[in-house]
Coordinates of N, CA and C in Angstrom, one line a residue:
M224 N -1.2 -5.6 12.7 CA -2.5 -6.1 12.3 C -2.3 -7.6 12.2
K225 N -3.4 -8.3 12.6 CA -3.5 -9.8 12.5 C -4.3 -10.1 11.2
L226 N -3.9 -11.3 10.7 CA -4.7 -11.8 9.6 C -6.2 -12.0 9.9
R227 N -7.0 -11.7 8.9 CA -8.3 -11.6 9.0 C -8.9 -10.6 9.6
E228 N -8.1 -9.4 10.1 CA -8.7 -8.4 10.8 C -9.1 -7.6 9.7
P229 N -10.2 -6.7 9.9 CA -10.8 -5.7 8.9 C -9.8 -4.6 8.7
M230 N -9.8 -4.1 7.4 CA -9.1 -2.9 7.1 C -9.5 -1.7 7.9
P231 N -8.6 -1.0 8.4 CA -8.9 0.3 9.2 C -9.5 1.2 8.2
E232 N -10.2 2.2 8.8 CA -10.7 3.5 8.0 C -9.6 4.2 7.4
L233 N -9.7 4.8 6.3 CA -8.7 5.6 5.7 C -8.9 7.0 6.0
D234 N -9.1 7.4 7.3 CA -9.2 8.7 7.6 C -8.1 9.2 8.3
G235 N -7.8 10.6 8.5 CA -6.8 11.1 9.2 C -5.6 11.4 8.4
A236 N -5.7 11.4 6.9 CA -4.5 11.8 6.2 C -4.2 13.2 6.3
T237 N -3.1 13.6 6.2 CA -2.6 14.9 6.2 C -3.0 15.6 4.9
T238 N -2.9 14.8 4.0 CA -3.4 15.1 2.6 C -3.4 13.9 1.7
W239 N -4.1 13.9 0.6 CA -4.1 12.9 -0.3 C -3.5 13.4 -1.6
L240 N -2.6 12.5 -2.3 CA -2.1 12.9 -3.6 C -2.8 11.8 -4.6
N241 N -3.1 12.2 -5.8 CA -3.6 11.5 -6.9 C -5.1 11.0 -6.6
G242 N -5.7 11.7 -5.8 CA -7.1 11.3 -5.4 C -7.2 10.6 -4.2
E243 N -8.5 11.0 -3.5 CA -8.7 10.2 -2.2 C -9.6 9.1 -2.4
K244 N -9.4 8.1 -1.4 CA -10.2 7.0 -1.4 C -10.6 6.7 0.0
S245 N -11.8 6.1 0.2 CA -12.3 5.7 1.6 C -12.4 4.3 1.5
K246 N -12.4 3.7 2.9 CA -12.5 2.2 2.9 C -13.6 1.7 2.2
S247 N -14.9 2.5 2.4 CA -16.1 1.9 1.8 C -16.0 1.8 0.2
E248 N -15.1 2.7 -0.4 CA -15.0 2.8 -2.0 C -14.1 1.4 -2.3
L249 N -13.3 1.0 -1.4 CA -12.4 -0.1 -1.8 C -13.0 -1.5 -1.4
I250 N -14.0 -1.6 -0.5 CA -14.5 -2.9 -0.1 C -15.7 -3.3 -0.9
G251 N -15.7 -4.6 -1.1 CA -16.9 -5.2 -1.8 C -16.6 -5.5 -3.4
D252 N -15.8 -4.6 -4.0 CA -15.6 -4.9 -5.4 C -14.5 -5.8 -5.7
K253 N -13.2 -5.4 -5.3 CA -12.1 -6.1 -5.6 C -11.1 -6.0 -4.4
P254 N -10.1 -6.9 -4.3 CA -9.1 -6.9 -3.3 C -8.4 -5.5 -3.4
T255 N -7.7 -5.2 -2.3 CA -6.9 -4.1 -2.1 C -5.4 -4.3 -1.6
L256 N -4.3 -3.7 -2.2 CA -3.1 -3.7 -1.9 C -2.8 -2.4 -1.3
I257 N -2.2 -2.3 -0.1 CA -2.0 -1.1 0.6 C -0.4 -1.2 0.8
H258 N 0.3 -0.4 0.2 CA 1.8 -0.4 0.6 C 2.3 0.9 1.2
F259 N 3.2 0.7 2.2 CA 3.7 1.9 3.0 C 5.0 2.1 2.4
W260 N 5.5 3.2 2.2 CA 6.7 3.8 1.7 C 7.2 5.1 2.3
S261 N 8.3 5.5 2.1 CA 8.8 6.8 2.4 C 9.9 7.3 1.6
V262 N 9.9 8.7 1.6 CA 10.9 9.4 0.6 C 12.3 9.0 1.1
S263 N 12.6 8.7 2.4 CA 14.0 8.5 2.8 C 14.2 7.0 2.7
C264 N 13.4 6.1 2.2 CA 13.6 4.7 2.2 C 14.2 4.3 0.8
G265 N 15.5 3.8 0.8 CA 16.1 3.3 -0.5 C 15.4 2.1 -0.9
L266 N 15.2 1.2 0.0 CA 14.6 -0.1 -0.5 C 13.1 0.2 -1.1
C267 N 12.4 1.3 -0.5 CA 11.2 1.5 -1.1 C 11.2 2.0 -2.6
K268 N 12.3 2.8 -2.8 CA 12.4 3.2 -4.3 C 12.9 2.2 -5.1
D269 N 13.7 1.3 -4.5 CA 14.1 0.2 -5.4 C 13.0 -0.6 -5.8
A270 N 12.1 -0.8 -4.9 CA 10.8 -1.7 -5.2 C 9.8 -1.2 -6.0
M271 N 9.7 0.2 -6.1 CA 8.7 0.9 -6.7 C 8.3 0.4 -8.1
P272 N 9.6 0.2 -9.1 CA 9.2 -0.3 -10.3 C 8.4 -1.6 -10.3
D273 N 8.6 -2.5 -9.4 CA 8.0 -3.7 -9.2 C 6.5 -3.4 -8.8
V274 N 6.4 -2.6 -7.8 CA 5.0 -2.2 -7.3 C 4.2 -1.6 -8.4
N275 N 4.8 -0.8 -9.3 CA 4.1 -0.1 -10.3 C 3.7 -1.0 -11.5
T276 N 4.7 -2.0 -11.7 CA 4.3 -3.1 -12.7 C 3.1 -3.9 -12.3
F277 N 3.2 -4.3 -11.0 CA 2.2 -5.0 -10.3 C 0.9 -4.1 -10.4
R278 N 0.8 -2.8 -10.0 CA -0.3 -2.0 -10.2 C -1.0 -2.0 -11.6
D279 N -0.2 -1.9 -12.5 CA -0.5 -1.8 -13.8 C -1.1 -3.1 -14.3
E280 N -0.4 -4.1 -14.1 CA -0.8 -5.5 -14.6 C -2.2 -5.8 -14.0
Y281 N -2.4 -5.5 -12.7 CA -3.7 -5.9 -11.9 C -4.7 -4.8 -11.9
K282 N -4.4 -3.7 -12.8 CA -5.3 -2.6 -12.8 C -7.0 -2.6 -12.6
D283 N -7.4 -3.8 -13.3 CA -8.8 -4.1 -13.4 C -9.2 -5.0 -12.1
E284 N -8.4 -5.6 -11.6 CA -8.7 -6.6 -10.6 C -8.4 -6.1 -9.1
L285 N -7.6 -5.2 -9.0 CA -7.0 -4.9 -7.7 C -6.9 -3.4 -7.4
N286 N -7.3 -2.9 -6.3 CA -7.3 -1.4 -5.8 C -5.8 -1.4 -5.2
V287 N -5.0 -0.3 -5.6 CA -3.7 -0.2 -5.0 C -3.7 1.3 -4.4
I288 N -3.3 1.3 -3.1 CA -3.1 2.5 -2.4 C -1.8 2.6 -1.9
A289 N -1.1 3.9 -1.8 CA 0.2 4.0 -1.4 C 0.1 4.8 -0.1
V290 N 0.8 4.6 0.8 CA 0.8 5.2 2.3 C 2.2 5.9 2.3
H291 N 2.3 7.0 2.4 CA 3.6 7.7 2.8 C 3.7 7.8 4.3
M292 N 4.7 7.0 4.7 CA 4.9 7.0 6.4 C 6.3 7.8 6.5
P293 N 6.3 8.8 7.1 CA 7.5 9.7 7.3 C 8.3 9.0 8.4
R294 N 9.6 8.8 8.2 CA 10.6 8.3 9.3 C 11.3 9.3 10.0
S295 N 11.2 10.5 9.5 CA 12.0 11.7 10.3 C 11.4 13.0 9.9
E296 N 11.8 14.0 10.5 CA 11.3 15.3 10.1 C 11.5 15.6 8.7
K297 N 12.6 15.2 8.2 CA 12.9 15.7 6.7 C 11.7 14.9 5.9
D298 N 11.3 13.9 6.3 CA 10.1 13.1 5.5 C 8.9 14.0 5.3
L299 N 8.6 15.0 6.2 CA 7.4 15.7 6.1 C 7.1 16.7 5.2
D300 N 8.2 17.0 4.3 CA 8.0 17.9 3.4 C 7.2 17.5 2.2
L301 N 6.0 18.1 2.0 CA 5.1 17.7 0.9 C 5.7 17.9 -0.4
S302 N 6.4 19.0 -0.8 CA 6.9 18.9 -2.1 C 7.9 17.8 -2.4
T303 N 8.7 17.4 -1.4 CA 9.6 16.3 -1.6 C 8.7 15.0 -1.9
I304 N 7.7 14.8 -1.1 CA 6.8 13.6 -1.3 C 6.4 13.7 -2.6
E305 N 5.7 14.9 -3.1 CA 5.2 15.0 -4.5 C 6.3 14.6 -5.6
S306 N 7.5 15.3 -5.5 CA 8.4 15.0 -6.4 C 9.1 13.8 -6.5
T307 N 9.1 13.0 -5.3 CA 9.6 11.6 -5.3 C 8.5 10.7 -5.9
A308 N 7.2 11.0 -5.6 CA 6.1 10.3 -6.2 C 6.2 10.4 -7.8
K309 N 6.3 11.5 -8.2 CA 6.3 11.7 -9.7 C 7.6 11.0 -10.2
E310 N 8.7 11.2 -9.5 CA 9.9 10.6 -10.1 C 9.9 9.1 -10.1
H311 N 9.2 8.4 -9.3 CA 9.0 6.9 -9.2 C 7.7 6.5 -9.8
D312 N 6.9 7.4 -10.4 CA 5.6 6.9 -11.3 C 4.8 6.4 -10.2
I313 N 4.6 6.9 -9.1 CA 3.6 6.5 -8.0 C 2.2 7.3 -8.5
S314 N 1.4 6.7 -9.3 CA 0.2 7.3 -9.9 C -1.1 6.8 -9.1
Q315 N -0.9 5.9 -8.2 CA -2.1 5.5 -7.4 C -2.3 6.5 -6.4
P316 N -3.4 6.5 -5.9 CA -3.8 7.4 -4.6 C -2.6 7.3 -3.5
I317 N -2.2 8.4 -2.9 CA -1.2 8.3 -2.0 C -1.8 9.1 -0.6
Y318 N -1.9 8.3 0.4 CA -2.3 8.8 1.6 C -1.1 9.2 2.4
V319 N -1.0 10.6 2.6 CA 0.4 11.1 3.2 C -0.1 11.1 4.8
D320 N 0.6 10.3 5.4 CA 0.6 10.0 6.9 C 1.5 10.7 7.7
S321 N 1.5 11.9 7.7 CA 2.5 12.7 8.4 C 2.2 12.8 9.9
E322 N 1.0 12.4 10.4 CA 0.8 12.3 11.8 C 0.8 10.8 12.2
H323 N 1.1 9.8 11.4 CA 1.1 8.5 11.7 C -0.3 7.8 12.1
K324 N -1.2 8.5 11.7 CA -2.6 7.9 12.0 C -2.9 6.5 11.4
L325 N -2.6 6.4 10.2 CA -2.9 5.2 9.5 C -1.7 4.2 10.0
T326 N -0.6 4.6 10.1 CA 0.4 3.7 10.5 C 0.1 3.2 11.9
D327 N -0.5 4.0 12.8 CA -0.8 3.4 14.0 C -1.9 2.4 14.0
A328 N -2.9 2.8 13.0 CA -4.1 1.9 13.0 C -3.7 0.6 12.4
F329 N -2.6 0.5 11.5 CA -2.1 -0.7 11.0 C -1.1 -1.3 11.8
E330 N -0.7 -0.6 12.9 CA 0.4 -1.2 13.8 C 1.6 -1.3 12.9
N331 N 1.9 -0.6 11.9 CA 3.0 -0.7 11.0 C 4.3 -0.3 11.5
Q332 N 5.3 -0.8 11.3 CA 6.7 -0.4 11.8 C 7.6 -0.5 10.7
Y333 N 7.2 -0.7 9.6 CA 8.2 -0.9 8.3 C 7.8 -0.2 7.1
V334 N 8.9 0.0 6.4 CA 8.8 0.5 5.0 C 9.9 -0.2 4.3
P335 N 9.7 -0.7 3.2 CA 8.4 -1.0 2.5 C 7.6 -2.0 3.3
A336 N 6.4 -1.7 3.3 CA 5.3 -2.9 3.8 C 4.2 -3.0 2.9
Y337 N 3.7 -4.2 2.8 CA 2.7 -4.5 2.0 C 1.5 -5.2 2.7
Y338 N 0.2 -4.7 2.5 CA -0.9 -5.4 3.1 C -1.8 -5.7 2.0
V339 N -2.2 -7.0 2.0 CA -3.3 -7.4 0.9 C -4.5 -7.8 1.6
F340 N -5.6 -7.1 1.3 CA -7.0 -7.3 1.8 C -7.8 -7.9 0.7
D341 N -8.7 -8.8 1.2 CA -9.6 -9.5 0.0 C -10.7 -8.4 0.0
K342 N -11.7 -8.9 -1.1 CA -12.7 -7.8 -1.3 C -13.5 -7.4 -0.3
D343 N -13.6 -8.3 0.7 CA -14.5 -8.0 1.9 C -13.7 -7.1 2.9
G344 N -12.4 -6.6 2.7 CA -11.7 -5.8 3.5 C -10.9 -6.6 4.7
Q345 N -10.8 -8.0 4.6 CA -10.1 -8.7 5.5 C -8.7 -9.0 5.1
L346 N -7.7 -8.7 6.1 CA -6.3 -8.8 5.8 C -6.0 -10.2 5.6
R347 N -5.4 -10.5 4.4 CA -5.2 -11.9 3.9 C -3.6 -12.1 3.9
H348 N -2.8 -10.9 3.9 CA -1.4 -11.2 3.7 C -0.8 -9.9 4.2
F349 N 0.5 -10.0 4.9 CA 1.2 -8.9 5.2 C 2.8 -9.4 4.9
Q350 N 3.6 -8.4 4.4 CA 5.0 -8.7 4.2 C 5.6 -7.4 4.4
A351 N 6.9 -7.3 4.8 CA 7.7 -6.1 4.8 C 9.2 -6.3 4.3
G352 N 9.8 -5.3 4.0 CA 11.1 -5.3 3.3 C 11.1 -5.4 1.9
G353 N 12.3 -5.2 1.3 CA 12.5 -5.3 -0.2 C 12.4 -6.7 -0.6
G354 N 12.2 -6.6 -1.9 CA 12.2 -8.0 -2.6 C 10.7 -8.5 -2.2
G355 N 10.6 -9.9 -2.4 CA 9.5 -10.6 -2.1 C 8.4 -10.5 -3.0
M356 N 8.6 -9.9 -4.1 CA 7.4 -9.7 -5.0 C 6.8 -10.8 -5.6
K357 N 7.5 -12.1 -5.7 CA 7.0 -13.2 -6.0 C 6.0 -13.8 -5.0
M358 N 6.2 -13.5 -3.8 CA 5.3 -14.1 -2.7 C 4.1 -13.1 -2.6
L359 N 4.3 -11.9 -2.9 CA 3.3 -11.0 -2.9 C 2.4 -11.2 -4.1
R360 N 2.9 -11.5 -5.3 CA 2.1 -11.9 -6.4 C 1.3 -13.2 -6.1
K361 N 1.9 -14.2 -5.4 CA 1.2 -15.4 -5.2 C 0.1 -15.1 -4.2
R362 N 0.3 -14.3 -3.2 CA -0.8 -14.0 -2.3 C -1.9 -13.3 -2.9
V363 N -1.6 -12.3 -3.9 CA -2.6 -11.5 -4.4 C -3.4 -12.5 -5.4
N364 N -2.7 -13.4 -6.2 CA -3.4 -14.2 -6.9 C -4.3 -15.2 -6.2
R365 N -3.8 -15.6 -5.0 CA -4.8 -16.3 -4.1 C -6.1 -15.8 -3.7
V366 N -5.8 -14.5 -3.4 CA -7.1 -13.7 -3.0 C -8.0 -13.5 -4.1
L367 N -7.5 -13.3 -5.3 CA -8.2 -13.1 -6.7 C -8.7 -14.3 -7.1
G368 N -8.3 -15.5 -6.6 CA -8.8 -16.8 -7.1 C -8.1 -17.4 -8.4
V369 N -7.0 -16.9 -8.7 CA -6.4 -17.2 -9.9 C -5.5 -18.5 -9.7
E370 N -5.5 -19.3 -10.6 CA -4.7 -20.5 -10.5 C -3.3 -20.2 -10.6
Q371 N -2.5 -20.7 -9.7 CA -1.0 -20.6 -9.8 C -0.4 -21.3 -10.8
K372 N 0.7 -20.7 -11.5 CA 1.3 -21.5 -12.5 C 2.5 -22.3 -12.1

């Protein structure tokens, strides 16, 4: 995806965990962070406490959606996805993308990957890989119109 492109529709999930969300529910009210992760991704698990802190800190100002992107056949087991989500406190809605429909719509090739959309659903920031939470925080604050310290 290129910057300023609109958020793809959130349809085609194999299943949703922790409640389902649609694009129309996310747009207009507040910005949205969509993060891709996988049960077989060590970097994703290492980053999850930071993502969760972020989610909780911005809970009133930011929508947060997780997308489980399988990287192999082993990643398709729903009970493994559910137990990993519980183990890592992923309480936000999780789009389970076992058929790579959303992965393809985002043209995403990475886990972890982070997409920040403004309240109008335009892509404002993308980053992939472990770490980088300071940059993500800076970009989210910019989208929120918060002054940088």
